[in-house]
Protein backbone atom coordinates (compact mmCIF):
# COMPACT_ATOMS: atom_id res chain seq x y z
CA UNK A 1 0.00 0.00 0.00
CA UNK A 2 1.45 3.40 -0.99
CA UNK A 3 2.35 5.82 1.77
CA UNK A 4 0.18 8.96 1.59
CA UNK A 5 2.73 11.73 1.95
CA UNK A 6 5.04 14.05 0.07
CA UNK A 7 8.69 14.07 1.11
CA UNK A 8 11.12 16.76 -0.09
CA UNK A 9 14.78 16.57 0.90
CA UNK A 10 16.14 19.41 -1.19
CA UNK A 11 18.99 21.81 -1.65
CA UNK A 12 18.74 24.85 -3.90
CA UNK A 13 21.66 27.23 -4.45
CA UNK A 14 20.78 30.73 -5.66
CA UNK A 15 23.88 32.69 -4.68
CA UNK A 16 23.97 34.12 -2.07
CA UNK A 17 20.72 32.41 -0.99
CA UNK A 18 20.57 28.69 -0.21
CA UNK A 19 17.54 26.56 0.63
CA UNK A 20 17.90 23.33 2.60
CA UNK A 21 14.79 21.34 3.52
CA UNK A 22 13.85 17.93 4.85
CA UNK A 23 10.07 17.94 5.10
CA UNK A 24 7.30 15.37 5.15
CA UNK A 25 3.83 16.62 4.27
CA UNK A 26 0.65 14.57 4.70
CA UNK A 27 -1.12 13.85 1.40
CA UNK A 28 -4.39 15.22 2.76
CA UNK A 29 -5.76 18.55 3.89
CA UNK A 30 -3.90 21.84 3.50
CA UNK A 31 -0.16 21.95 4.21
CA UNK A 32 1.02 25.54 4.61
CA UNK A 33 4.54 26.70 3.71
CA UNK A 34 4.86 29.75 5.93
CA UNK A 35 7.51 32.41 6.46
CA UNK A 36 8.57 36.01 5.84
CA UNK A 37 9.57 37.41 2.45
CA UNK A 38 12.84 35.92 1.24
CA UNK A 39 12.58 32.80 3.41
CA UNK A 40 12.44 30.43 0.42
CA UNK A 41 8.72 29.56 0.35
CA UNK A 42 8.18 30.01 -3.40
CA UNK A 43 11.57 28.47 -4.19
CA UNK A 44 10.55 25.34 -2.27
CA UNK A 45 7.17 25.14 -4.02
CA UNK A 46 8.75 25.60 -7.46
CA UNK A 47 11.30 22.88 -6.67
CA UNK A 48 8.52 20.47 -5.70
CA UNK A 49 6.76 21.28 -8.97
CA UNK A 50 9.93 20.74 -11.03
CA UNK A 51 10.11 24.42 -12.03
CA UNK A 52 13.27 25.13 -9.99
CA UNK A 53 16.41 23.00 -10.47
CA UNK A 54 17.55 21.47 -7.20
CA UNK A 55 19.58 18.66 -5.68
CA UNK A 56 17.99 15.98 -3.57
CA UNK A 57 14.91 13.78 -3.53
CA UNK A 58 11.18 14.32 -3.93
CA UNK A 59 8.61 11.58 -3.77
CA UNK A 60 4.85 11.62 -3.56
CA UNK A 61 2.71 8.71 -2.41
CA UNK A 62 5.64 6.33 -2.84
CA UNK A 63 6.60 7.48 -6.36
CA UNK A 64 9.86 9.29 -7.05
CA UNK A 65 9.51 12.65 -8.78
CA UNK A 66 13.24 13.25 -8.36
CA UNK A 67 16.00 11.04 -7.04
CA UNK A 68 16.94 7.37 -7.22
CA UNK A 69 18.13 7.98 -10.80
CA UNK A 70 14.84 9.54 -11.90
CA UNK A 71 13.67 13.05 -12.74
CA UNK A 72 10.09 13.61 -13.84
CA UNK A 73 9.45 16.85 -15.69
CA UNK A 74 6.76 19.18 -14.40
CA UNK A 75 4.31 17.99 -17.07
CA UNK A 76 4.84 14.40 -15.87
CA UNK A 77 4.01 15.18 -12.23
CA UNK A 78 0.31 14.79 -11.36
CA UNK A 79 -0.07 18.33 -10.03
CA UNK A 80 -1.64 21.68 -10.82
CA UNK A 81 -0.06 25.01 -9.89
CA UNK A 82 -1.83 28.27 -9.01
CA UNK A 83 0.40 31.35 -9.26
CA UNK A 84 0.25 34.65 -7.34
CA UNK A 85 -1.12 36.36 -10.44
CA UNK A 86 -4.02 34.54 -12.06
CA UNK A 87 -2.47 32.99 -15.18
CA UNK A 88 -5.54 32.76 -17.41
CA UNK A 89 -4.93 32.92 -21.15
CA UNK A 90 -5.78 36.56 -21.96
CA UNK A 91 -7.10 35.83 -25.47
CA UNK A 92 -9.60 33.24 -24.16
CA UNK A 93 -12.87 33.61 -22.29
CA UNK A 94 -13.27 31.89 -18.94
CA UNK A 95 -15.19 29.08 -20.67
CA UNK A 96 -12.38 28.64 -23.21
CA UNK A 97 -9.79 28.56 -20.42
CA UNK A 98 -11.76 25.75 -18.78
CA UNK A 99 -12.05 23.95 -22.13
CA UNK A 100 -8.26 24.05 -22.44
CA UNK A 101 -7.79 22.50 -19.01
CA UNK A 102 -10.24 19.71 -19.81
CA UNK A 103 -8.36 18.84 -23.00
CA UNK A 104 -5.20 18.32 -20.95
CA UNK A 105 -6.72 16.54 -17.96
CA UNK A 106 -4.46 14.21 -16.03
CA UNK A 107 -7.26 11.63 -15.83
CA UNK A 108 -8.80 11.28 -19.31
CA UNK A 109 -11.07 8.40 -18.28
CA UNK A 110 -12.66 10.23 -15.35
CA UNK A 111 -15.87 12.22 -15.53
CA UNK A 112 -15.34 15.97 -15.62
CA UNK A 113 -16.11 18.02 -12.50
CA UNK A 114 -16.68 21.15 -14.57
CA UNK A 115 -20.23 21.85 -13.37
CA UNK A 116 -19.28 21.25 -9.74
CA UNK A 117 -16.33 23.64 -9.99
CA UNK A 118 -18.35 26.33 -11.76
CA UNK A 119 -20.83 26.16 -8.89
CA UNK A 120 -18.18 25.91 -6.17
CA UNK A 121 -16.35 29.05 -7.34
CA UNK A 122 -19.51 30.88 -8.46
CA UNK A 123 -18.23 31.66 -11.96
CA UNK A 124 -21.29 30.78 -14.08
CA UNK A 125 -21.89 34.47 -14.87
CA UNK A 126 -18.25 34.95 -15.88
CA UNK A 127 -17.99 32.26 -18.55
CA UNK A 128 -18.27 34.57 -21.57
CA UNK A 129 -15.78 37.17 -20.28
CA UNK A 130 -12.09 37.47 -21.00
CA UNK A 131 -9.62 38.06 -18.12
CA UNK A 132 -9.36 41.81 -18.74
CA UNK A 133 -13.10 42.09 -17.97
CA UNK A 134 -12.76 40.37 -14.58
CA UNK A 135 -11.85 41.70 -11.14
CA UNK A 136 -8.73 40.31 -9.44
CA UNK A 137 -10.83 38.03 -7.25
CA UNK A 138 -12.86 36.77 -10.21
CA UNK A 139 -9.69 36.01 -12.19
CA UNK A 140 -8.22 34.03 -9.31
CA UNK A 141 -11.44 32.04 -8.77
CA UNK A 142 -11.48 31.13 -12.47
CA UNK A 143 -7.77 30.24 -12.38
CA UNK A 144 -8.26 27.89 -9.41
CA UNK A 145 -11.22 26.22 -11.13
CA UNK A 146 -9.10 25.74 -14.27
CA UNK A 147 -6.27 24.19 -12.23
CA UNK A 148 -8.68 21.74 -10.61
CA UNK A 149 -10.25 20.75 -13.94
CA UNK A 150 -6.96 19.00 -14.78
CA UNK A 151 -7.90 16.59 -11.95
CA UNK A 152 -4.49 16.64 -10.27
CA UNK A 153 -3.41 14.41 -7.40
CA UNK A 154 -2.13 17.49 -5.54
CA UNK A 155 -2.66 21.25 -5.88
CA UNK A 156 0.20 23.73 -5.34
CA UNK A 157 -0.81 27.33 -4.54
CA UNK A 158 1.80 30.11 -4.46
CA UNK A 159 0.39 32.98 -2.37
CA UNK A 160 -2.83 33.10 -4.41
CA UNK A 161 -4.16 36.06 -2.41
CA UNK A 162 -0.97 38.15 -2.34
CA UNK A 163 -1.90 40.37 -5.29
CA UNK A 164 -5.43 41.09 -3.98
CA UNK A 165 -6.58 43.89 -1.71
CA UNK A 166 -8.11 43.03 1.67
CA UNK A 167 -11.68 43.09 0.35
CA UNK A 168 -10.88 40.62 -2.45
CA UNK A 169 -8.93 38.39 -0.03
CA UNK A 170 -11.98 38.11 2.22
CA UNK A 171 -14.04 37.38 -0.90
CA UNK A 172 -11.78 34.47 -1.94
CA UNK A 173 -11.14 32.82 1.45
CA UNK A 174 -14.62 31.26 1.81
CA UNK A 175 -14.20 29.62 -1.62
CA UNK A 176 -10.85 28.15 -0.52
CA UNK A 177 -12.46 26.84 2.66
CA UNK A 178 -15.19 25.17 0.59
CA UNK A 179 -12.51 23.68 -1.69
CA UNK A 180 -10.74 22.24 1.34
CA UNK A 181 -13.94 20.83 2.82
CA UNK A 182 -15.60 19.48 -0.34
CA UNK A 183 -12.68 18.06 -2.35
CA UNK A 184 -10.46 15.28 -1.01
CA UNK A 185 -7.37 16.83 -2.58
CA UNK A 186 -4.07 17.56 -0.80
CA UNK A 187 -3.04 21.20 -1.14
CA UNK A 188 0.33 22.85 -0.52
CA UNK A 189 -0.36 26.51 0.19
CA UNK A 190 2.39 29.15 0.37
CA UNK A 191 1.76 32.29 2.41
CA UNK A 192 3.44 34.87 4.63
CA UNK A 193 0.11 35.55 6.37
CA UNK A 194 -0.55 33.80 9.68
CA UNK A 195 -4.21 34.78 9.21
CA UNK A 196 -4.45 32.67 6.03
CA UNK A 197 -2.43 29.86 7.62
CA UNK A 198 -4.69 29.76 10.68
CA UNK A 199 -7.87 29.87 8.62
CA UNK A 200 -6.94 27.23 6.03
CA UNK A 201 -4.07 25.09 7.29
CA UNK A 202 -3.92 21.65 8.85
CA UNK A 203 -0.16 21.12 8.74
CA UNK A 204 2.51 23.82 8.59
CA UNK A 205 6.17 24.18 7.67
CA UNK A 206 7.78 27.40 8.91
CA UNK A 207 10.78 28.66 6.92
CA UNK A 208 13.28 31.37 7.72
CA UNK A 209 16.36 32.23 5.65
CA UNK A 210 16.13 29.00 3.67
CA UNK A 211 15.89 26.74 6.71
CA UNK A 212 12.98 24.85 8.24
CA UNK A 213 12.54 26.21 11.77
CA UNK A 214 9.46 24.17 12.64
CA UNK A 215 7.00 21.75 11.08
CA UNK A 216 4.01 19.86 12.37
CA UNK A 217 0.30 20.14 13.06
CA UNK A 218 -0.96 23.69 12.68
CA UNK A 219 -2.19 23.94 16.26
CA UNK A 220 1.28 23.16 17.61
CA UNK A 221 3.45 25.15 15.22
CA UNK A 222 1.54 28.41 14.92
CA UNK A 223 1.47 28.61 18.72
CA UNK A 224 5.22 28.08 18.99
CA UNK A 225 6.79 31.29 20.36
CA UNK A 226 10.29 30.29 19.23
CA UNK A 227 9.89 31.49 15.64
CA UNK A 228 12.71 33.87 14.67
CA UNK A 229 12.48 37.35 13.12
CA UNK A 230 9.29 38.43 11.41
CA UNK A 231 7.54 35.12 12.05
CA UNK A 232 7.55 35.63 15.81
CA UNK A 233 5.34 38.69 15.42
CA UNK A 234 2.70 36.43 13.88
CA UNK A 235 2.65 33.93 16.76
CA UNK A 236 -0.79 33.11 18.06
CA UNK A 237 -3.18 30.33 18.96
CA UNK A 238 -5.77 28.53 16.86
CA UNK A 239 -8.94 27.64 18.78
CA UNK A 240 -11.88 25.66 17.43
CA UNK A 241 -15.40 25.94 18.74
CA UNK A 242 -19.15 25.82 18.10
CA UNK A 243 -21.45 28.83 17.89
CA UNK A 244 -23.58 28.72 21.04
CA UNK A 245 -25.80 31.75 20.36
CA UNK A 246 -26.07 34.88 18.24
CA UNK A 247 -27.06 38.33 19.50
CA UNK A 248 -28.94 39.88 16.57
CA UNK A 249 -29.06 43.33 18.19
CA UNK A 250 -25.30 43.70 18.55
CA UNK A 251 -24.30 41.30 15.73
CA UNK A 252 -22.14 39.22 18.06
CA UNK A 253 -21.80 35.45 18.45
CA UNK A 254 -20.95 33.44 21.56
CA UNK A 255 -18.50 30.62 20.86
CA UNK A 256 -18.26 27.53 23.06
CA UNK A 257 -14.69 26.22 23.12
CA UNK A 258 -12.60 24.07 25.43
CA UNK A 259 -13.14 26.61 28.22
CA UNK A 260 -16.32 26.99 30.24
CA UNK A 261 -16.15 30.72 29.47
CA UNK A 262 -17.75 31.65 26.14
CA UNK A 263 -15.76 33.74 23.64
CA UNK A 264 -17.48 36.65 21.89
CA UNK A 265 -16.79 37.32 18.20
CA UNK A 266 -18.46 39.37 15.44
CA UNK A 267 -21.39 37.33 14.11
CA UNK A 268 -20.42 37.61 10.41
CA UNK A 269 -23.39 35.50 9.24
CA UNK A 270 -22.73 32.81 11.84
CA UNK A 271 -25.58 30.63 13.05
CA UNK A 272 -25.98 28.54 16.23
CA UNK A 273 -24.31 25.16 15.75
CA UNK A 274 -21.76 26.37 13.18
CA UNK A 275 -18.21 25.06 13.62
CA UNK A 276 -15.67 27.89 13.68
CA UNK A 277 -11.93 28.37 13.87
CA UNK A 278 -10.55 31.31 15.81
CA UNK A 279 -7.06 32.74 15.61
CA UNK A 280 -5.92 34.68 18.66
CA UNK A 281 -2.69 36.59 18.16
CA UNK A 282 -0.26 36.71 21.07
CA UNK A 283 -0.07 40.48 20.70
CA UNK A 284 -3.85 40.79 21.23
CA UNK A 285 -3.95 39.26 24.72
CA UNK A 286 -3.43 41.31 27.87
CA UNK A 287 -3.19 40.02 31.44
CA UNK A 288 -4.47 41.11 34.85
CA UNK A 289 -5.11 39.61 38.27
CA UNK A 290 -8.81 40.48 38.14
CA UNK A 291 -11.51 40.31 35.45
CA UNK A 292 -11.99 43.66 33.71
CA UNK A 293 -15.14 45.66 34.41
CA UNK A 294 -16.65 48.46 32.32
CA UNK A 295 -14.05 47.90 29.62
CA UNK A 296 -14.27 47.61 25.83
CA UNK A 297 -12.55 44.20 25.87
CA UNK A 298 -15.33 41.58 25.79
CA UNK A 299 -13.44 38.39 26.57
CA UNK A 300 -11.81 37.61 29.93
CA UNK A 301 -10.75 34.00 30.47
CA UNK A 302 -9.50 32.64 33.80
CA UNK A 303 -6.15 30.95 33.09
CA UNK A 304 -3.14 29.40 34.71
CA UNK A 305 0.40 30.29 33.65
CA UNK A 306 2.21 27.22 32.29
CA UNK A 307 5.49 28.75 31.16
CA UNK A 308 7.33 32.09 30.87
CA UNK A 309 10.08 32.54 28.28
CA UNK A 310 12.33 35.27 26.94
CA UNK A 311 11.34 36.72 23.56
CA UNK A 312 13.92 37.43 20.81
CA UNK A 313 13.05 41.08 21.51
CA UNK A 314 14.82 41.84 24.85
CA UNK A 315 11.96 44.13 25.94
CA UNK A 316 9.37 41.34 25.75
CA UNK A 317 8.43 38.09 27.47
CA UNK A 318 6.34 35.21 26.16
CA UNK A 319 3.78 33.75 28.55
CA UNK A 320 2.09 30.40 27.87
CA UNK A 321 -1.37 30.04 29.41
CA UNK A 322 -4.00 27.35 29.83
CA UNK A 323 -7.71 28.06 30.11
CA UNK A 324 -9.04 24.56 30.85
CA UNK A 325 -8.58 22.79 27.49
CA UNK A 326 -7.41 25.91 25.60
CA UNK A 327 -3.74 26.83 25.29
CA UNK A 328 -2.91 30.50 24.70
CA UNK A 329 0.27 32.53 24.38
CA UNK A 330 0.78 36.24 24.92
CA UNK A 331 3.69 38.63 24.43
CA UNK A 332 3.99 41.33 27.07
CA UNK A 333 6.78 43.67 28.14
CA UNK A 334 9.25 42.47 30.75
CA UNK A 335 8.25 45.51 32.76
CA UNK A 336 4.59 44.41 32.81
CA UNK A 337 5.59 40.85 33.76
CA UNK A 338 7.59 42.24 36.67
CA UNK A 339 4.81 44.57 37.84
CA UNK A 340 2.32 41.69 37.76
CA UNK A 341 4.76 39.38 39.54
CA UNK A 342 4.11 36.62 37.00
CA UNK A 343 5.27 33.11 37.87
CA UNK A 344 4.51 29.61 36.51
CA UNK A 345 1.34 28.03 37.99
CA UNK A 346 -0.08 31.47 38.91
CA UNK A 347 -3.76 32.08 38.19
CA UNK A 348 -4.39 35.08 35.93
CA UNK A 349 -7.03 36.55 33.62
CA UNK A 350 -6.39 36.74 29.86
CA UNK A 351 -8.26 39.54 28.09
CA UNK A 352 -8.83 39.09 24.37
CA UNK A 353 -9.97 41.80 21.99
CA UNK A 354 -13.10 40.69 20.14
CA UNK A 355 -11.80 42.23 16.91
CA UNK A 356 -8.72 40.00 17.05
CA UNK A 357 -10.76 36.82 16.53
CA UNK A 358 -11.56 35.42 13.07
PDB file of N, CA, C and O in Angstrom, residues 241-244 246 254-256 267-277:
ATOM      1  N   UNK A 241     -14.239  25.894  17.871  1.00  0.00           N
ATOM      2  CA  UNK A 241     -15.400  25.937  18.739  1.00  0.00           C
ATOM      3  C   UNK A 241     -16.694  25.828  17.957  1.00  0.00           C
ATOM      4  O   UNK A 241     -16.696  25.661  16.730  1.00  0.00           O
ATOM      5  N   UNK A 242     -17.796  25.897  18.669  1.00  0.00           N
ATOM      6  CA  UNK A 242     -19.147  25.824  18.100  1.00  0.00           C
ATOM      7  C   UNK A 242     -19.908  27.078  18.520  1.00  0.00           C
ATOM      8  O   UNK A 242     -19.823  27.510  19.675  1.00  0.00           O
ATOM      9  N   UNK A 243     -20.643  27.650  17.566  1.00  0.00           N
ATOM     10  CA  UNK A 243     -21.455  28.828  17.888  1.00  0.00           C
ATOM     11  C   UNK A 243     -22.565  28.416  18.850  1.00  0.00           C
ATOM     12  O   UNK A 243     -23.393  27.555  18.528  1.00  0.00           O
ATOM     13  N   UNK A 244     -22.563  29.034  20.027  1.00  0.00           N
ATOM     14  CA  UNK A 244     -23.577  28.724  21.042  1.00  0.00           C
ATOM     15  C   UNK A 244     -24.836  29.561  20.838  1.00  0.00           C
ATOM     16  O   UNK A 244     -25.947  29.045  20.927  1.00  0.00           O
ATOM     17  N   UNK A 246     -26.337  33.673  19.009  1.00  0.00           N
ATOM     18  CA  UNK A 246     -26.071  34.883  18.240  1.00  0.00           C
ATOM     19  C   UNK A 246     -26.961  36.004  18.768  1.00  0.00           C
ATOM     20  O   UNK A 246     -28.165  35.825  18.933  1.00  0.00           O
ATOM     21  N   UNK A 254     -21.613  34.063  20.420  1.00  0.00           N
ATOM     22  CA  UNK A 254     -20.955  33.442  21.558  1.00  0.00           C
ATOM     23  C   UNK A 254     -20.438  32.070  21.131  1.00  0.00           C
ATOM     24  O   UNK A 254     -21.208  31.240  20.637  1.00  0.00           O
ATOM     25  N   UNK A 255     -19.133  31.855  21.305  1.00  0.00           N
ATOM     26  CA  UNK A 255     -18.496  30.620  20.859  1.00  0.00           C
ATOM     27  C   UNK A 255     -18.157  29.748  22.071  1.00  0.00           C
ATOM     28  O   UNK A 255     -17.502  30.203  23.013  1.00  0.00           O
ATOM     29  N   UNK A 256     -18.600  28.489  22.011  1.00  0.00           N
ATOM     30  CA  UNK A 256     -18.264  27.530  23.059  1.00  0.00           C
ATOM     31  C   UNK A 256     -17.014  26.775  22.626  1.00  0.00           C
ATOM     32  O   UNK A 256     -16.997  26.137  21.580  1.00  0.00           O
ATOM     33  N   UNK A 267     -20.539  38.409  14.612  1.00  0.00           N
ATOM     34  CA  UNK A 267     -21.393  37.330  14.110  1.00  0.00           C
ATOM     35  C   UNK A 267     -21.061  36.934  12.677  1.00  0.00           C
ATOM     36  O   UNK A 267     -21.009  35.746  12.345  1.00  0.00           O
ATOM     37  N   UNK A 268     -20.840  37.912  11.780  1.00  0.00           N
ATOM     38  CA  UNK A 268     -20.417  37.614  10.405  1.00  0.00           C
ATOM     39  C   UNK A 268     -21.194  36.457   9.782  1.00  0.00           C
ATOM     40  O   UNK A 268     -20.609  35.494   9.270  1.00  0.00           O
ATOM     41  N   UNK A 269     -22.522  36.518   9.848  1.00  0.00           N
ATOM     42  CA  UNK A 269     -23.394  35.501   9.238  1.00  0.00           C
ATOM     43  C   UNK A 269     -23.307  34.132   9.902  1.00  0.00           C
ATOM     44  O   UNK A 269     -23.695  33.128   9.307  1.00  0.00           O
ATOM     45  N   UNK A 270     -22.771  34.075  11.121  1.00  0.00           N
ATOM     46  CA  UNK A 270     -22.728  32.813  11.838  1.00  0.00           C
ATOM     47  C   UNK A 270     -24.107  32.449  12.369  1.00  0.00           C
ATOM     48  O   UNK A 270     -24.931  33.316  12.654  1.00  0.00           O
ATOM     49  N   UNK A 271     -24.320  31.141  12.510  1.00  0.00           N
ATOM     50  CA  UNK A 271     -25.579  30.627  13.055  1.00  0.00           C
ATOM     51  C   UNK A 271     -25.286  29.650  14.185  1.00  0.00           C
ATOM     52  O   UNK A 271     -24.222  28.992  14.185  1.00  0.00           O
ATOM     53  N   UNK A 272     -26.189  29.525  15.164  1.00  0.00           N
ATOM     54  CA  UNK A 272     -25.977  28.545  16.234  1.00  0.00           C
ATOM     55  C   UNK A 272     -25.701  27.151  15.652  1.00  0.00           C
ATOM     56  O   UNK A 272     -26.360  26.713  14.715  1.00  0.00           O
ATOM     57  N   UNK A 273     -24.688  26.494  16.214  1.00  0.00           N
ATOM     58  CA  UNK A 273     -24.311  25.165  15.749  1.00  0.00           C
ATOM     59  C   UNK A 273     -23.182  25.160  14.736  1.00  0.00           C
ATOM     60  O   UNK A 273     -22.602  24.098  14.467  1.00  0.00           O
ATOM     61  N   UNK A 274     -22.854  26.315  14.158  1.00  0.00           N
ATOM     62  CA  UNK A 274     -21.764  26.368  13.176  1.00  0.00           C
ATOM     63  C   UNK A 274     -20.425  26.058  13.853  1.00  0.00           C
ATOM     64  O   UNK A 274     -20.155  26.518  14.971  1.00  0.00           O
ATOM     65  N   UNK A 275     -19.591  25.286  13.165  1.00  0.00           N
ATOM     66  CA  UNK A 275     -18.213  25.062  13.621  1.00  0.00           C
ATOM     67  C   UNK A 275     -17.355  26.217  13.145  1.00  0.00           C
ATOM     68  O   UNK A 275     -17.458  26.651  11.996  1.00  0.00           O
ATOM     69  N   UNK A 276     -16.510  26.749  14.027  1.00  0.00           N
ATOM     70  CA  UNK A 276     -15.674  27.892  13.677  1.00  0.00           C
ATOM     71  C   UNK A 276     -14.242  27.643  14.122  1.00  0.00           C
ATOM     72  O   UNK A 276     -13.973  26.798  14.980  1.00  0.00           O
ATOM     73  N   UNK A 277     -13.345  28.383  13.509  1.00  0.00           N
ATOM     74  CA  UNK A 277     -11.932  28.367  13.869  1.00  0.00           C
ATOM     75  C   UNK A 277     -11.526  29.800  14.194  1.00  0.00           C
ATOM     76  O   UNK A 277     -11.768  30.717  13.411  1.00  0.00           O
TER      77      UNK A 277
END
